[in-house]
Tab-separated table of C-alpha atoms in Angstrom:
chain	number	residue	atom	x	y	z
X	1	UNK	CA	8.149	13.163	-14.812
X	2	UNK	CA	9.439	14.914	-11.717
X	3	UNK	CA	9.970	18.535	-12.719
X	4	UNK	CA	13.094	20.514	-11.920
X	5	UNK	CA	11.107	22.779	-9.577
X	6	UNK	CA	9.703	19.758	-7.719
X	7	UNK	CA	13.173	18.276	-7.428
X	8	UNK	CA	14.602	21.501	-6.002
X	9	UNK	CA	11.640	21.757	-3.637
X	10	UNK	CA	12.249	18.202	-2.393
X	11	UNK	CA	15.938	18.866	-1.750
X	12	UNK	CA	15.149	22.034	0.201
X	13	UNK	CA	12.429	20.272	2.166
X	14	UNK	CA	14.719	17.360	2.992
X	15	UNK	CA	17.448	19.578	4.444
X	16	UNK	CA	14.796	21.440	6.437
X	17	UNK	CA	13.447	18.086	7.615
X	18	UNK	CA	16.911	17.012	8.798
X	19	UNK	CA	17.304	20.248	10.766
X	20	UNK	CA	13.891	20.028	12.415
X	21	UNK	CA	13.461	16.288	12.928
X	22	UNK	CA	14.157	14.307	16.051
X	23	UNK	CA	14.411	10.710	17.210
X	24	UNK	CA	12.127	9.026	19.718
X	25	UNK	CA	14.237	10.470	22.517
X	26	UNK	CA	13.037	13.942	21.602
X	27	UNK	CA	9.385	12.882	21.762
X	28	UNK	CA	7.341	13.560	24.884
X	29	UNK	CA	4.273	11.574	23.795
X	30	UNK	CA	4.045	8.035	25.287
X	31	UNK	CA	1.820	7.015	22.349
X	32	UNK	CA	4.360	8.122	19.744
X	33	UNK	CA	7.330	6.788	21.719
X	34	UNK	CA	5.729	3.338	21.850
X	35	UNK	CA	4.829	3.479	18.140
X	36	UNK	CA	8.431	4.244	17.234
X	37	UNK	CA	9.950	1.723	19.639
X	38	UNK	CA	7.622	-1.199	19.020
X	39	UNK	CA	6.771	-0.684	15.363
X	40	UNK	CA	8.801	1.797	13.338
X	41	UNK	CA	12.163	0.581	14.669
X	42	UNK	CA	11.344	-3.116	14.662
X	43	UNK	CA	12.402	-5.657	12.053
X	44	UNK	CA	9.789	-7.157	9.738
X	45	UNK	CA	9.253	-10.923	10.035
X	46	UNK	CA	11.395	-12.593	7.368
X	47	UNK	CA	8.594	-14.875	6.149
X	48	UNK	CA	6.473	-11.868	5.249
X	49	UNK	CA	9.371	-10.188	3.488
X	50	UNK	CA	10.018	-13.378	1.515
X	51	UNK	CA	6.424	-13.511	0.256
X	52	UNK	CA	6.527	-9.839	-0.705
X	53	UNK	CA	9.784	-10.334	-2.603
X	54	UNK	CA	8.374	-13.299	-4.500
X	55	UNK	CA	5.664	-11.117	-5.992
X	56	UNK	CA	8.086	-8.245	-6.546
X	57	UNK	CA	10.403	-10.567	-8.495
X	58	UNK	CA	7.474	-11.744	-10.588
X	59	UNK	CA	6.819	-8.130	-11.541
X	60	UNK	CA	10.473	-7.270	-12.139
X	61	UNK	CA	10.756	-10.173	-14.579
X	62	UNK	CA	7.560	-9.293	-16.450
X	63	UNK	CA	8.331	-7.711	-19.835
X	64	UNK	CA	4.674	-7.225	-20.795
X	65	UNK	CA	3.783	-3.652	-21.771
X	66	UNK	CA	0.570	-1.997	-20.692
X	67	UNK	CA	-1.051	1.378	-21.334
X	68	UNK	CA	-1.141	3.279	-18.057
X	69	UNK	CA	-3.739	5.970	-17.447
X	70	UNK	CA	-2.553	8.613	-14.955
X	71	UNK	CA	-5.411	10.495	-13.298
X	72	UNK	CA	-3.227	12.210	-10.712
X	73	UNK	CA	-0.080	14.331	-10.854
X	74	UNK	CA	1.594	12.029	-13.357
X	75	UNK	CA	4.753	9.978	-13.213
X	76	UNK	CA	8.100	11.036	-11.779
X	77	UNK	CA	10.097	8.915	-14.220
X	78	UNK	CA	8.014	7.959	-17.276
X	79	UNK	CA	7.475	10.174	-20.306
X	80	UNK	CA	5.221	7.640	-22.049
X	81	UNK	CA	2.081	5.882	-20.867
X	82	UNK	CA	3.111	2.685	-22.696
X	83	UNK	CA	5.206	1.022	-20.003
X	84	UNK	CA	6.722	-2.336	-19.143
X	85	UNK	CA	5.377	-3.903	-15.967
X	86	UNK	CA	8.986	-4.543	-14.888
X	87	UNK	CA	9.840	-0.867	-15.296
X	88	UNK	CA	6.786	0.249	-13.308
X	89	UNK	CA	7.680	-2.129	-10.488
X	90	UNK	CA	11.293	-0.965	-10.469
X	91	UNK	CA	10.761	2.774	-10.748
X	92	UNK	CA	7.296	3.488	-9.395
X	93	UNK	CA	6.552	0.640	-7.001
X	94	UNK	CA	6.630	1.077	-3.242
X	95	UNK	CA	10.148	1.039	-1.802
X	96	UNK	CA	11.167	-2.058	0.129
X	97	UNK	CA	11.600	-0.120	3.368
X	98	UNK	CA	8.142	1.389	3.126
X	99	UNK	CA	6.521	-1.922	2.199
X	100	UNK	CA	7.994	-3.566	5.281
X	101	UNK	CA	6.902	-0.609	7.381
X	102	UNK	CA	3.336	-0.999	6.092
X	103	UNK	CA	3.375	-4.632	7.203
X	104	UNK	CA	4.514	-3.657	10.693
X	105	UNK	CA	2.019	-0.802	10.985
X	106	UNK	CA	-0.938	-3.026	10.114
X	107	UNK	CA	0.280	-5.603	12.633
X	108	UNK	CA	0.941	-3.011	15.345
X	109	UNK	CA	-2.476	-1.357	15.050
X	110	UNK	CA	-4.189	-4.715	14.440
X	111	UNK	CA	-5.938	-3.135	11.454
X	112	UNK	CA	-8.671	-5.373	10.090
X	113	UNK	CA	-10.531	-2.982	7.758
X	114	UNK	CA	-8.129	-1.248	5.395
X	115	UNK	CA	-8.616	1.189	2.520
X	116	UNK	CA	-5.923	1.847	-0.071
X	117	UNK	CA	-6.302	4.700	-2.533
X	118	UNK	CA	-3.977	3.841	-5.411
X	119	UNK	CA	-3.407	0.133	-6.125
X	120	UNK	CA	-0.951	0.379	-9.027
X	121	UNK	CA	0.634	-3.095	-9.390
X	122	UNK	CA	-0.447	-4.115	-5.902
X	123	UNK	CA	2.889	-4.070	-4.068
X	124	UNK	CA	1.473	-1.813	-1.372
X	125	UNK	CA	-1.719	-3.885	-1.347
X	126	UNK	CA	0.292	-7.028	-0.705
X	127	UNK	CA	2.255	-5.350	2.085
X	128	UNK	CA	-0.997	-4.306	3.765
X	129	UNK	CA	-2.366	-7.828	3.426
X	130	UNK	CA	0.773	-9.406	4.871
X	131	UNK	CA	0.473	-7.196	7.948
X	132	UNK	CA	-2.705	-8.980	9.026
X	133	UNK	CA	-3.766	-12.176	7.285
X	134	UNK	CA	-7.331	-11.673	8.547
X	135	UNK	CA	-7.697	-8.126	7.225
X	136	UNK	CA	-10.158	-7.094	4.545
X	137	UNK	CA	-8.663	-4.653	2.063
X	138	UNK	CA	-10.519	-2.350	-0.290
X	139	UNK	CA	-8.176	-0.906	-2.890
X	140	UNK	CA	-8.939	1.712	-5.550
X	141	UNK	CA	-7.210	2.078	-8.924
X	142	UNK	CA	-8.044	4.244	-11.894
X	143	UNK	CA	-6.204	2.276	-14.575
X	144	UNK	CA	-7.833	-1.018	-15.563
X	145	UNK	CA	-4.789	-2.488	-17.337
X	146	UNK	CA	-2.589	-1.812	-14.323
X	147	UNK	CA	-4.930	-3.304	-11.737
X	148	UNK	CA	-5.536	-6.430	-13.824
X	149	UNK	CA	-2.080	-7.646	-12.724
X	150	UNK	CA	-2.707	-7.722	-8.940
X	151	UNK	CA	-6.309	-8.860	-9.487
X	152	UNK	CA	-5.059	-12.032	-11.133
X	153	UNK	CA	-1.923	-12.566	-9.026
X	154	UNK	CA	-2.276	-11.536	-5.375
X	155	UNK	CA	-4.460	-14.496	-4.408
X	156	UNK	CA	-1.388	-16.668	-4.993
X	157	UNK	CA	0.447	-14.943	-2.157
X	158	UNK	CA	-2.190	-14.103	0.474
X	159	UNK	CA	-5.638	-15.319	1.498
X	160	UNK	CA	-7.013	-11.920	2.499
X	161	UNK	CA	-10.268	-10.636	1.139
X	162	UNK	CA	-9.110	-7.973	-1.314
X	163	UNK	CA	-11.798	-5.926	-3.050
X	164	UNK	CA	-10.605	-4.115	-6.170
X	165	UNK	CA	-12.539	-1.016	-7.237
X	166	UNK	CA	-11.637	0.259	-10.710
X	167	UNK	CA	-12.418	3.746	-11.973
X	168	UNK	CA	-11.750	7.382	-11.193
X	169	UNK	CA	-11.481	8.007	-7.457
X	170	UNK	CA	-14.216	10.641	-7.542
X	171	UNK	CA	-16.563	7.765	-8.351
X	172	UNK	CA	-15.117	4.758	-6.540
X	173	UNK	CA	-14.155	6.477	-3.282
X	174	UNK	CA	-17.714	7.437	-2.353
X	175	UNK	CA	-18.814	3.834	-2.892
X	176	UNK	CA	-15.899	2.464	-0.839
X	177	UNK	CA	-16.705	4.784	2.073
X	178	UNK	CA	-20.427	4.029	2.205
X	179	UNK	CA	-21.440	2.444	5.528
X	180	UNK	CA	-17.807	1.640	6.371
X	181	UNK	CA	-15.350	2.338	9.182
X	182	UNK	CA	-11.689	1.810	8.352
X	183	UNK	CA	-8.887	1.164	10.822
X	184	UNK	CA	-6.194	2.249	8.391
X	185	UNK	CA	-6.374	4.342	5.227
X	186	UNK	CA	-3.359	4.536	2.918
X	187	UNK	CA	-3.533	7.385	0.402
X	188	UNK	CA	-1.140	6.908	-2.517
X	189	UNK	CA	-3.165	7.665	-5.587
X	190	UNK	CA	-3.098	11.352	-6.437
X	191	UNK	CA	-0.303	13.748	-5.579
X	192	UNK	CA	-2.234	16.949	-6.143
X	193	UNK	CA	-3.179	19.439	-3.445
X	194	UNK	CA	-6.918	19.744	-4.009
X	195	UNK	CA	-7.466	16.036	-4.601
X	196	UNK	CA	-5.459	15.087	-1.498
X	197	UNK	CA	-7.476	17.439	0.713
X	198	UNK	CA	-10.758	16.316	-0.856
X	199	UNK	CA	-9.980	12.633	-0.334
X	200	UNK	CA	-8.943	13.292	3.255
X	201	UNK	CA	-12.166	15.126	4.050
X	202	UNK	CA	-14.254	12.412	2.411
X	203	UNK	CA	-12.398	9.653	4.257
X	204	UNK	CA	-13.029	11.244	7.646
X	205	UNK	CA	-16.630	10.021	7.628
X	206	UNK	CA	-15.350	6.428	7.446
X	207	UNK	CA	-12.926	6.708	10.371
X	208	UNK	CA	-13.152	6.117	14.103
X	209	UNK	CA	-11.196	7.343	17.100
X	210	UNK	CA	-8.311	4.897	16.574
X	211	UNK	CA	-8.058	5.135	12.798
X	212	UNK	CA	-4.730	6.069	11.237
X	213	UNK	CA	-4.401	7.768	7.854
X	214	UNK	CA	-1.097	7.537	5.971
X	215	UNK	CA	-0.316	10.029	3.206
X	216	UNK	CA	2.393	9.124	0.717
X	217	UNK	CA	4.946	11.670	-0.532
X	218	UNK	CA	3.828	14.652	1.529
X	219	UNK	CA	6.854	16.584	0.242
X	220	UNK	CA	6.535	15.434	-3.378
X	221	UNK	CA	5.860	19.029	-4.426
X	222	UNK	CA	5.162	22.456	-2.964
X	223	UNK	CA	1.438	21.762	-3.415
X	224	UNK	CA	1.622	18.461	-1.535
X	225	UNK	CA	3.408	20.140	1.373
X	226	UNK	CA	0.691	22.806	1.399
X	227	UNK	CA	-1.961	20.075	1.460
X	228	UNK	CA	-0.194	18.410	4.380
X	229	UNK	CA	-0.109	21.670	6.352
X	230	UNK	CA	-3.839	22.186	5.768
X	231	UNK	CA	-4.633	18.616	6.857
X	232	UNK	CA	-2.686	19.144	10.084
X	233	UNK	CA	-4.957	22.049	11.038
X	234	UNK	CA	-8.216	20.125	10.611
X	235	UNK	CA	-10.286	20.181	13.855
X	236	UNK	CA	-10.540	16.373	13.979
X	237	UNK	CA	-6.782	15.878	13.704
X	238	UNK	CA	-5.099	15.651	17.099
X	239	UNK	CA	-1.697	14.171	16.252
X	240	UNK	CA	0.542	13.976	13.180
X	241	UNK	CA	3.915	12.476	12.312
X	242	UNK	CA	6.024	13.751	9.438
X	243	UNK	CA	8.631	11.152	8.402
X	244	UNK	CA	9.399	13.094	5.207
X	245	UNK	CA	8.214	10.356	2.842
X	246	UNK	CA	4.971	9.672	4.757
X	247	UNK	CA	2.621	11.725	6.863
X	248	UNK	CA	0.675	9.986	9.643
X	249	UNK	CA	-2.626	11.416	10.877
X	250	UNK	CA	-4.345	10.368	14.103
X	251	UNK	CA	-7.780	11.372	15.393
X	252	UNK	CA	-7.435	10.345	19.050
X	253	UNK	CA	-9.975	12.500	20.882
X	254	UNK	CA	-8.538	11.603	24.292
X	255	UNK	CA	-5.635	13.812	23.268
X	256	UNK	CA	-6.985	17.296	23.934
X	257	UNK	CA	-4.019	19.276	22.623
X	258	UNK	CA	-2.738	18.994	19.058
X	259	UNK	CA	0.781	17.634	18.629
X	260	UNK	CA	2.876	17.518	15.474
X	261	UNK	CA	6.133	15.576	15.346
X	262	UNK	CA	8.873	15.436	12.714
X	263	UNK	CA	10.547	12.055	13.114
X	264	UNK	CA	13.629	10.455	11.573
X	265	UNK	CA	13.136	6.727	11.097
């Protein structure tokens, strides 16, 4: 569960974020201005939202209990690993706003090869798939009972090629990165400092100039904020966006000077 210290840290970080953040009108980067205007601020097509909500409702109405194995920092809300699927979807699933944003990001960047680290019940996976119906998605999950749900259900909602890799990330990530180049990498599987930095450094070998990496919950804890600050300083990173709940990393080598933006969206 989310500790008291983590909760206090998040509150402090959020007020600091509000003080330091800006809108697109305070951004001097044409690339970022266009991203905000034509993606982050746009509405998500209603048909895609409807499909997403159909699967979400299926999960919210599912009273089956499963044994969840947490390999990362643990759960914010659950004290037991024996959990109802409905409760996981309600309390730990991707927020509606973020799911719709994922759809728009995939569409905006025309991402066709996508890696997701942390499948859970597949709500984020579905959002990624809905962003580009022709995309191939590789998604990693440590808990077999959890991933069995999206493995048996997502084909009913999308036709994308979705490859599920089950096991600890230290084993499955290396396999997923072998001889691959990903357009978009969504990291939502382990909210610990060392693991986050390690995954980032491993993923770099499977990126290209226009790849985007999205880190979930960069202010989840003091350690996650420290990891984010270290990632920002990496020599290959040329541009970052801090939206408080997500951190965006870009590797655009045509941008010769590093830029870091804190954006309210």
